[in-house]
Tab-separated table of C-alpha atoms and ligand atoms in Angstrom:
chain	number	residue	atom	x	y	z
V	428	UNK	CA	0.007	0.002	-0.004
V	429	UNK	CA	2.914	2.430	0.535
V	430	UNK	CA	3.826	2.117	-2.932
V	431	UNK	CA	0.447	3.710	-3.858
V	432	UNK	CA	1.475	6.797	-1.808
V	433	UNK	CA	4.816	6.807	-3.531
V	434	UNK	CA	3.089	6.579	-6.958
V	435	UNK	CA	0.705	9.491	-5.990
V	436	UNK	CA	3.566	11.614	-4.863
V	437	UNK	CA	5.545	10.928	-7.803
V	438	UNK	CA	2.841	11.093	-10.581
V	439	UNK	CA	0.232	13.223	-8.853
V	440	UNK	CA	-2.473	10.876	-9.817
V	441	UNK	CA	-3.824	7.328	-9.105
V	442	UNK	CA	-6.547	5.322	-10.682
V	443	UNK	CA	-10.055	5.160	-9.284
V	444	UNK	CA	-9.460	1.664	-7.801
V	445	UNK	CA	-6.249	2.956	-6.103
V	446	UNK	CA	-7.741	6.015	-4.704
V	447	UNK	CA	-10.454	3.641	-3.233
V	448	UNK	CA	-7.888	1.239	-1.815
V	449	UNK	CA	-6.165	4.224	-0.116
V	450	UNK	CA	-9.282	5.606	1.402
V	451	UNK	CA	-10.302	2.331	2.774
V	452	UNK	CA	-6.912	1.303	4.105
V	453	UNK	CA	-7.068	1.040	7.901
V	454	UNK	CA	-3.433	0.204	8.357
V	455	UNK	CA	-1.954	2.765	10.710
V	456	UNK	CA	1.460	2.423	9.227
V	457	UNK	CA	0.407	3.230	5.784
V	458	UNK	CA	-1.781	6.191	7.055
V	459	UNK	CA	1.211	7.565	8.935
V	460	UNK	CA	3.340	7.124	5.852
V	461	UNK	CA	0.768	9.001	3.672
V	462	UNK	CA	0.738	11.946	6.354
V	463	UNK	CA	4.514	11.995	6.420
V	464	UNK	CA	4.973	12.120	2.687
V	465	UNK	CA	2.230	14.953	2.452
V	466	UNK	CA	3.896	16.815	5.238
V	467	UNK	CA	7.328	16.539	3.362
V	468	UNK	CA	5.669	17.960	0.286
V	469	UNK	CA	4.237	20.902	2.278
V	470	UNK	CA	7.505	21.510	3.945
V	471	UNK	CA	9.488	21.521	0.599
V	472	UNK	CA	7.248	24.494	-0.634
V	473	UNK	CA	6.216	26.397	2.406
V	474	UNK	CA	8.696	25.396	5.110
V	475	UNK	CA	7.217	25.442	8.562
V	476	UNK	CA	5.047	28.454	7.722
V	477	UNK	CA	1.356	28.524	8.317
V	478	UNK	CA	-0.806	31.246	6.491
V	479	UNK	CA	-3.547	32.827	8.538
V	480	UNK	CA	-6.900	34.284	7.116
V	481	UNK	CA	-9.232	36.420	9.243
V	482	UNK	CA	-12.715	35.014	8.747
V	483	UNK	CA	-15.422	37.640	8.969
V	484	UNK	CA	-18.860	36.295	8.856
V	485	UNK	CA	-20.784	39.117	7.459
V	486	UNK	CA	-24.394	37.767	7.524
V	487	UNK	CA	-26.154	34.552	8.555
V	488	UNK	CA	-29.106	35.431	6.346
V	489	UNK	CA	-29.440	33.007	3.511
V	490	UNK	CA	-31.824	32.477	0.618
V	491	UNK	CA	-30.961	28.571	0.545
V	492	UNK	CA	-32.294	25.750	2.356
V	493	UNK	CA	-29.424	23.253	2.353
V	494	UNK	CA	-30.461	20.305	4.599
V	495	UNK	CA	-27.225	20.234	6.520
V	496	UNK	CA	-26.734	23.764	7.384
V	497	UNK	CA	-27.828	25.587	10.593
V	498	UNK	CA	-28.303	29.129	8.956
V	499	UNK	CA	-30.641	27.589	6.144
V	500	UNK	CA	-33.586	29.939	5.342
V	501	UNK	CA	-36.342	27.969	7.112
V	502	UNK	CA	-34.483	27.690	10.448
V	503	UNK	CA	-36.540	30.333	12.364
V	504	UNK	CA	-34.849	29.652	15.643
V	505	UNK	CA	-31.646	31.680	15.069
V	506	UNK	CA	-31.394	35.414	15.529
V	507	UNK	CA	-30.508	36.820	11.954
V	508	UNK	CA	-27.869	39.598	11.479
V	509	UNK	CA	-26.019	41.386	8.844
V	510	UNK	CA	-22.941	43.460	9.757
V	511	UNK	CA	-22.876	47.112	8.551
V	512	UNK	CA	-20.069	48.392	6.353
V	513	UNK	CA	-18.509	50.090	9.192
V	514	UNK	CA	-18.610	46.977	11.388
V	515	UNK	CA	-16.834	45.033	8.539
V	516	UNK	CA	-14.204	47.589	8.244
V	517	UNK	CA	-13.616	47.661	11.879
V	518	UNK	CA	-13.207	43.863	11.833
V	519	UNK	CA	-10.480	44.375	9.056
V	520	UNK	CA	-8.696	47.052	11.074
V	521	UNK	CA	-8.645	44.834	13.984
V	522	UNK	CA	-7.311	41.905	11.933
V	523	UNK	CA	-4.754	44.170	10.160
V	524	UNK	CA	-3.534	45.229	13.721
V	525	UNK	CA	-3.324	41.460	14.753
V	526	UNK	CA	-1.248	40.685	11.764
V	527	UNK	CA	-3.895	39.306	9.148
V	528	UNK	CA	-3.091	40.175	5.717
V	529	UNK	CA	-6.097	38.192	4.240
V	530	UNK	CA	-9.652	38.888	5.034
V	531	UNK	CA	-12.283	36.211	4.062
V	532	UNK	CA	-15.736	37.714	3.921
V	533	UNK	CA	-18.289	34.882	4.282
V	534	UNK	CA	-22.018	34.935	4.562
V	535	UNK	CA	-25.086	33.214	3.573
V	536	UNK	CA	-26.325	33.782	0.101
V	537	UNK	CA	-27.826	37.291	-0.257
V	538	UNK	CA	-30.369	38.515	-2.634
V	539	UNK	CA	-29.014	40.085	-5.857
V	540	UNK	CA	-30.037	43.583	-4.750
V	541	UNK	CA	-27.211	43.373	-2.310
V	542	UNK	CA	-24.572	43.065	-4.861
V	543	UNK	CA	-23.995	46.756	-4.996
V	544	UNK	CA	-23.691	46.916	-1.323
V	545	UNK	CA	-21.197	44.119	-1.419
V	546	UNK	CA	-19.309	45.683	-4.222
V	547	UNK	CA	-18.847	48.949	-2.293
V	548	UNK	CA	-17.563	47.156	0.773
V	549	UNK	CA	-14.961	45.317	-1.390
V	550	UNK	CA	-13.926	48.509	-3.004
V	551	UNK	CA	-13.609	50.167	0.356
V	552	UNK	CA	-11.487	47.241	1.947
V	553	UNK	CA	-9.315	47.420	-1.378
V	554	UNK	CA	-8.675	51.224	-0.777
V	555	UNK	CA	-7.962	50.869	2.979
V	556	UNK	CA	-5.858	47.881	2.969
V	557	UNK	CA	-4.050	47.959	-0.379
V	558	UNK	CA	-1.648	45.143	0.413
V	559	UNK	CA	-4.314	42.693	1.614
V	560	UNK	CA	-5.924	39.816	0.020
V	561	UNK	CA	-9.681	39.786	-0.171
V	562	UNK	CA	-11.456	36.378	-0.259
V	563	UNK	CA	-15.104	36.182	-0.789
V	564	UNK	CA	-17.349	33.142	0.030
V	565	UNK	CA	-20.891	34.323	-0.679
V	566	UNK	CA	-22.302	31.346	-2.695
V	567	UNK	CA	-23.581	31.337	-6.070
V	568	UNK	CA	-23.860	34.612	-8.148
V	569	UNK	CA	-24.084	35.521	-11.763
V	570	UNK	CA	-21.099	35.864	-13.963
V	571	UNK	CA	-21.495	39.505	-14.066
V	572	UNK	CA	-21.719	39.825	-10.258
V	573	UNK	CA	-18.507	37.807	-9.848
V	574	UNK	CA	-16.866	40.065	-12.322
V	575	UNK	CA	-17.869	43.179	-10.581
V	576	UNK	CA	-16.554	41.982	-7.187
V	577	UNK	CA	-13.327	41.147	-8.927
V	578	UNK	CA	-12.984	44.437	-10.506
V	579	UNK	CA	-13.680	46.019	-7.133
V	580	UNK	CA	-10.688	44.320	-5.731
V	581	UNK	CA	-11.499	40.772	-4.685
V	582	UNK	CA	-8.760	38.333	-5.305
V	583	UNK	CA	-10.042	34.996	-4.108
V	584	UNK	CA	-13.364	33.147	-3.933
V	585	UNK	CA	-14.380	30.058	-1.835
V	586	UNK	CA	-17.218	27.834	-3.085
V	587	UNK	CA	-17.282	24.279	-2.023
V	588	UNK	CA	-18.987	22.040	-4.506
V	589	UNK	CA	-19.932	19.931	-1.466
V	590	UNK	CA	-20.319	16.726	-3.642
V	591	UNK	CA	-19.846	15.981	-7.316
V	592	UNK	CA	-22.366	13.361	-7.602
V	593	UNK	CA	-25.777	14.527	-8.857
V	594	UNK	CA	-27.852	12.022	-6.709
V	595	UNK	CA	-25.791	12.789	-3.643
V	596	UNK	CA	-26.186	16.496	-4.372
V	597	UNK	CA	-29.914	16.209	-4.401
V	598	UNK	CA	-30.011	14.360	-1.007
V	599	UNK	CA	-28.141	17.389	0.473
V	600	UNK	CA	-29.966	20.253	-1.257
V	601	UNK	CA	-33.588	21.189	-2.250
V	602	UNK	CA	-34.650	20.998	-5.852
V	603	UNK	CA	-34.250	24.800	-6.387
V	604	UNK	CA	-30.578	24.382	-6.215
V	605	UNK	CA	-28.411	22.682	-8.931
V	606	UNK	CA	-24.913	21.029	-8.907
V	607	UNK	CA	-24.524	22.019	-12.784
V	608	UNK	CA	-25.030	25.623	-11.732
V	609	UNK	CA	-22.537	25.407	-8.853
V	610	UNK	CA	-19.871	23.933	-11.180
V	611	UNK	CA	-20.539	26.532	-13.802
V	612	UNK	CA	-19.905	29.189	-11.044
V	613	UNK	CA	-16.600	27.559	-10.367
V	614	UNK	CA	-15.621	27.722	-13.965
V	615	UNK	CA	-16.696	31.335	-14.220
V	616	UNK	CA	-14.627	32.288	-11.068
V	617	UNK	CA	-11.613	30.770	-12.648
V	618	UNK	CA	-12.166	32.356	-16.051
V	619	UNK	CA	-12.517	35.725	-14.236
V	620	UNK	CA	-9.125	35.422	-12.650
V	621	UNK	CA	-9.962	34.603	-8.966
V	622	UNK	CA	-7.863	32.198	-7.064
V	623	UNK	CA	-10.588	29.530	-6.528
V	624	UNK	CA	-11.243	27.321	-3.685
V	625	UNK	CA	-13.566	24.409	-3.548
V	626	UNK	CA	-14.082	21.325	-1.386
V	627	UNK	CA	-16.419	19.093	0.486
V	628	UNK	CA	-17.815	18.112	3.652
V	629	UNK	CA	-16.304	14.611	4.735
V	630	UNK	CA	-19.040	12.102	5.958
V	631	UNK	CA	-22.033	14.147	4.943
V	632	UNK	CA	-25.351	12.059	4.974
V	633	UNK	CA	-25.621	9.361	2.390
V	634	UNK	CA	-21.948	10.066	1.180
V	635	UNK	CA	-20.110	6.806	0.197
V	636	UNK	CA	-16.614	5.962	-1.029
V	637	UNK	CA	-17.678	6.241	-4.747
V	638	UNK	CA	-18.684	9.722	-4.132
V	639	UNK	CA	-15.354	10.560	-2.344
V	640	UNK	CA	-13.562	9.209	-5.442
V	641	UNK	CA	-15.690	11.290	-7.830
V	642	UNK	CA	-14.687	14.490	-5.562
V	643	UNK	CA	-11.167	13.570	-5.744
V	644	UNK	CA	-11.300	13.057	-9.596
V	645	UNK	CA	-13.334	16.479	-9.937
V	646	UNK	CA	-10.638	18.240	-7.773
V	647	UNK	CA	-7.803	16.660	-9.804
V	648	UNK	CA	-9.450	17.939	-13.094
V	649	UNK	CA	-10.420	21.421	-11.827
V	650	UNK	CA	-7.114	22.198	-10.067
V	651	UNK	CA	-8.293	24.662	-7.459
V	652	UNK	CA	-5.881	26.946	-5.869
V	653	UNK	CA	-7.488	26.143	-2.410
V	654	UNK	CA	-9.196	23.019	-1.113
V	655	UNK	CA	-11.377	23.174	2.002
V	656	UNK	CA	-12.287	19.993	3.670
V	657	UNK	CA	-14.170	19.579	6.880
V	658	UNK	CA	-16.142	16.823	8.659
V	659	UNK	CA	-19.869	16.993	8.361
V	660	UNK	CA	-21.203	18.122	11.921
V	661	UNK	CA	-24.962	17.859	12.525
V	662	UNK	CA	-26.928	20.984	13.556
V	663	UNK	CA	-29.811	20.271	15.889
V	664	UNK	CA	-32.351	22.416	14.022
V	665	UNK	CA	-31.850	20.791	10.657
V	666	UNK	CA	-33.372	17.704	8.975
V	667	UNK	CA	-29.711	15.977	9.418
V	668	UNK	CA	-29.786	16.670	13.319
V	669	UNK	CA	-29.641	12.841	13.921
V	670	UNK	CA	-26.882	12.001	11.666
V	671	UNK	CA	-23.373	11.160	12.985
V	672	UNK	CA	-20.585	13.580	12.346
V	673	UNK	CA	-17.862	12.836	9.838
V	674	UNK	CA	-14.669	10.966	10.689
V	675	UNK	CA	-11.626	13.017	11.435
V	676	UNK	CA	-9.283	10.376	10.300
V	677	UNK	CA	-10.853	10.238	6.767
V	678	UNK	CA	-10.654	14.072	6.550
V	679	UNK	CA	-6.868	13.856	7.446
V	680	UNK	CA	-6.352	11.192	4.657
V	681	UNK	CA	-8.066	13.347	2.164
V	682	UNK	CA	-5.903	16.378	3.197
V	683	UNK	CA	-2.811	14.265	2.484
V	684	UNK	CA	-4.038	12.976	-0.743
V	685	UNK	CA	-4.880	16.490	-1.984
V	686	UNK	CA	-1.459	17.790	-0.818
V	687	UNK	CA	0.349	15.006	-2.774
V	688	UNK	CA	-1.875	15.586	-5.852
V	689	UNK	CA	-1.677	19.452	-5.961
V	690	UNK	CA	1.461	20.262	-3.886
V	691	UNK	CA	1.139	24.164	-4.232
V	692	UNK	CA	-2.476	24.167	-3.030
V	693	UNK	CA	-3.569	26.164	-0.022
V	694	UNK	CA	-5.380	23.681	2.233
V	695	UNK	CA	-6.790	24.755	5.508
V	696	UNK	CA	-7.053	22.768	8.874
V	697	UNK	CA	-10.648	23.812	9.043
V	698	UNK	CA	-12.807	25.073	12.054
V	699	UNK	CA	-15.063	22.018	11.566
V	700	UNK	CA	-12.036	19.846	11.976
V	701	UNK	CA	-10.840	21.680	15.131
V	702	UNK	CA	-14.619	21.426	16.429
V	703	UNK	CA	-14.244	17.711	16.510
V	704	UNK	CA	-11.310	18.138	18.933
V	705	UNK	CA	-8.884	20.951	19.436
V	706	UNK	CA	-5.909	18.947	18.415
V	707	UNK	CA	-7.417	17.881	15.111
V	708	UNK	CA	-6.178	21.336	13.849
V	709	UNK	CA	-2.655	20.347	14.533
V	710	UNK	CA	-3.233	16.960	13.102
V	711	UNK	CA	-4.557	18.535	9.893
V	712	UNK	CA	-1.212	20.441	9.720
V	713	UNK	CA	0.736	17.360	10.278
V	714	UNK	CA	-1.280	15.692	7.542
V	715	UNK	CA	-0.259	18.557	4.960
V	716	UNK	CA	-2.534	21.495	5.623
V	717	UNK	CA	-0.921	24.895	5.620
V	718	UNK	CA	-3.540	27.467	6.404
V	719	UNK	CA	-5.577	28.353	9.535
V	720	UNK	CA	-8.665	30.697	9.442
V	721	UNK	CA	-9.346	32.151	12.844
V	722	UNK	CA	-12.590	33.927	13.377
V	723	UNK	CA	-12.399	37.772	13.242
V	724	UNK	CA	-16.310	38.419	13.420
V	725	UNK	CA	-17.675	40.680	16.042
V	726	UNK	CA	-17.747	38.483	19.203
V	727	UNK	CA	-21.325	39.173	19.926
V	728	UNK	CA	-22.237	37.703	16.464
V	729	UNK	CA	-20.260	34.602	16.535
V	730	UNK	CA	-22.838	32.288	18.318
V	731	UNK	CA	-25.439	33.231	15.585
V	732	UNK	CA	-23.269	32.057	12.592
V	733	UNK	CA	-24.052	28.416	13.597
V	734	UNK	CA	-23.385	26.372	10.579
V	735	UNK	CA	-23.218	23.271	12.773
V	736	UNK	CA	-23.494	22.531	16.551
V	737	UNK	CA	-20.665	23.610	18.853
V	738	UNK	CA	-18.872	25.411	16.120
V	739	UNK	CA	-15.570	26.729	17.709
V	740	UNK	CA	-14.982	30.404	17.677
V	741	UNK	CA	-12.787	30.835	20.850
V	742	UNK	CA	-9.165	30.291	21.719
V	743	UNK	CA	-7.020	29.201	18.786
V	744	UNK	CA	-10.078	29.521	16.505
V	745	UNK	CA	-10.443	33.136	17.258
V	746	UNK	CA	-8.439	36.130	15.975
V	747	UNK	CA	-7.828	37.411	19.394
V	748	UNK	CA	-6.626	34.082	20.389
V	749	UNK	CA	-3.631	34.209	17.993
V	750	UNK	CA	-1.321	33.714	20.880
V	751	UNK	CA	-2.779	30.387	21.778
V	752	UNK	CA	-2.666	29.352	17.905
V	753	UNK	CA	1.007	30.451	17.754
V	754	UNK	CA	1.883	28.405	20.912
V	755	UNK	CA	0.042	25.364	19.570
V	756	UNK	CA	1.833	25.410	16.208
V	757	UNK	CA	5.117	25.971	17.852
V	758	UNK	CA	4.538	22.889	19.880
V	759	UNK	CA	4.508	20.732	16.537
V	760	UNK	CA	7.281	22.878	15.009
V	761	UNK	CA	5.405	25.431	12.895
V	762	UNK	CA	4.949	29.169	12.810
V	763	UNK	CA	2.512	31.667	11.642
V	764	UNK	CA	3.646	33.457	8.489
V	765	UNK	CA	3.181	37.268	8.106
V	766	UNK	CA	2.598	36.888	4.367
V	767	UNK	CA	-0.675	37.130	2.535
V	768	UNK	CA	-0.068	33.786	1.012
V	769	UNK	CA	-1.248	33.910	-2.424
V	770	UNK	CA	-1.188	30.751	-4.561
V	771	UNK	CA	2.406	30.289	-5.999
V	772	UNK	CA	3.070	33.761	-4.646
V	773	UNK	CA	0.610	35.325	-6.957
V	774	UNK	CA	2.060	33.758	-10.249
V	775	UNK	CA	-0.661	32.484	-12.410
V	776	UNK	CA	-0.946	28.802	-12.830
V	777	UNK	CA	-0.036	27.302	-16.262
K	13	LIG	N1	-21.187	20.565	9.006
K	13	LIG	C1	-19.904	20.933	8.454
K	13	LIG	N2	-19.685	21.859	7.602
K	13	LIG	C2	-20.948	22.598	7.165
K	13	LIG	N3	-21.013	23.595	6.315
K	13	LIG	C3	-22.272	24.006	6.265
K	13	LIG	N4	-22.933	23.268	7.185
K	13	LIG	C4	-22.132	22.292	7.790
K	13	LIG	C5	-22.288	21.251	8.601
K	13	LIG	N5	-23.488	20.881	9.105
K	13	LIG	C6	-19.870	24.138	5.472
K	13	LIG	C7	-20.353	23.840	4.001
K	13	LIG	C8	-20.211	25.209	3.505
K	13	LIG	C9	-19.179	25.915	4.451
K	13	LIG	C10	-19.242	27.357	4.586
K	13	LIG	O1	-19.559	25.492	5.677
K	13	LIG	O2	-19.279	22.981	3.312
K	13	LIG	O3	-19.513	25.351	2.241
């Protein structure tokens, strides 16, 4: 089995059967070997530096009704909020002071009439923080809107495809959403010039090994600059409340596989992973992740951005807890980078 890991590292690809074998393998020695190879690959490009992104959750209003998500439109049991432009700018100022050089503006899907408001905010952050990267994570929009945000100064966009299998997609999302449109959005984002991130929830309801291999093949083909992987975690006010959370070990394996496949990719040790157990963040880094995204939202709003139960937003998952994060990283031999951390240092991919 170790020869599969060697082949993946050397050729950057495996066959469908080989991916399956690697995902199903329960041999701890092989898994350790996989993580070690991925870690070496990360170290060769990035040294022991971990990039940090300040995550600003700008609104928990959402027009969608994804079955897994706590901020889905029909959840009437949360307090909805939307930050003002001034509050968002204040988060950026605080983040800048703490050393962040990337701001990630994430939110539920807003109606199209909000596009202009958003465009203004992006332009304003661009003017106020010229050397910082602006990442958006605002869901599906039209080509024209993505283009406006890009022209206003956004550099990167995160849009997980969640699953690449049409039937599985249907189990996770109501009929008014479509996988085809989501994939179209990803192509548009790339075409416009964003550094693009995609990814999945690991262990989402009804997901099986075949789906995971399809996701691996999609990511291999699409070649995103960023790959976000976190375990599915149930939210008590959704129809998936009774499902079990995803498996951390499987997440870690996928992080390593993607690192060996796309060595220059930016791969976060996600909040969902750290929510399963605090030291899973470090395990993610030791499996080949090289990004952490602490929460920079106003503290009084954080509990309302409840994508899933017990979502971590304190300590090392909080911007103001950067010291704790640094200490935790130091213990495993890593440091926080002061750089903004663009894909291949800003060079466009060939
Ligand atoms: N568990 C884990 N991740 C979730 N997300 C949404 N709901 C959940 C959940 N219950 C993730 C989705 C989305 C990202 C912003 O949060 O993958 O793309």
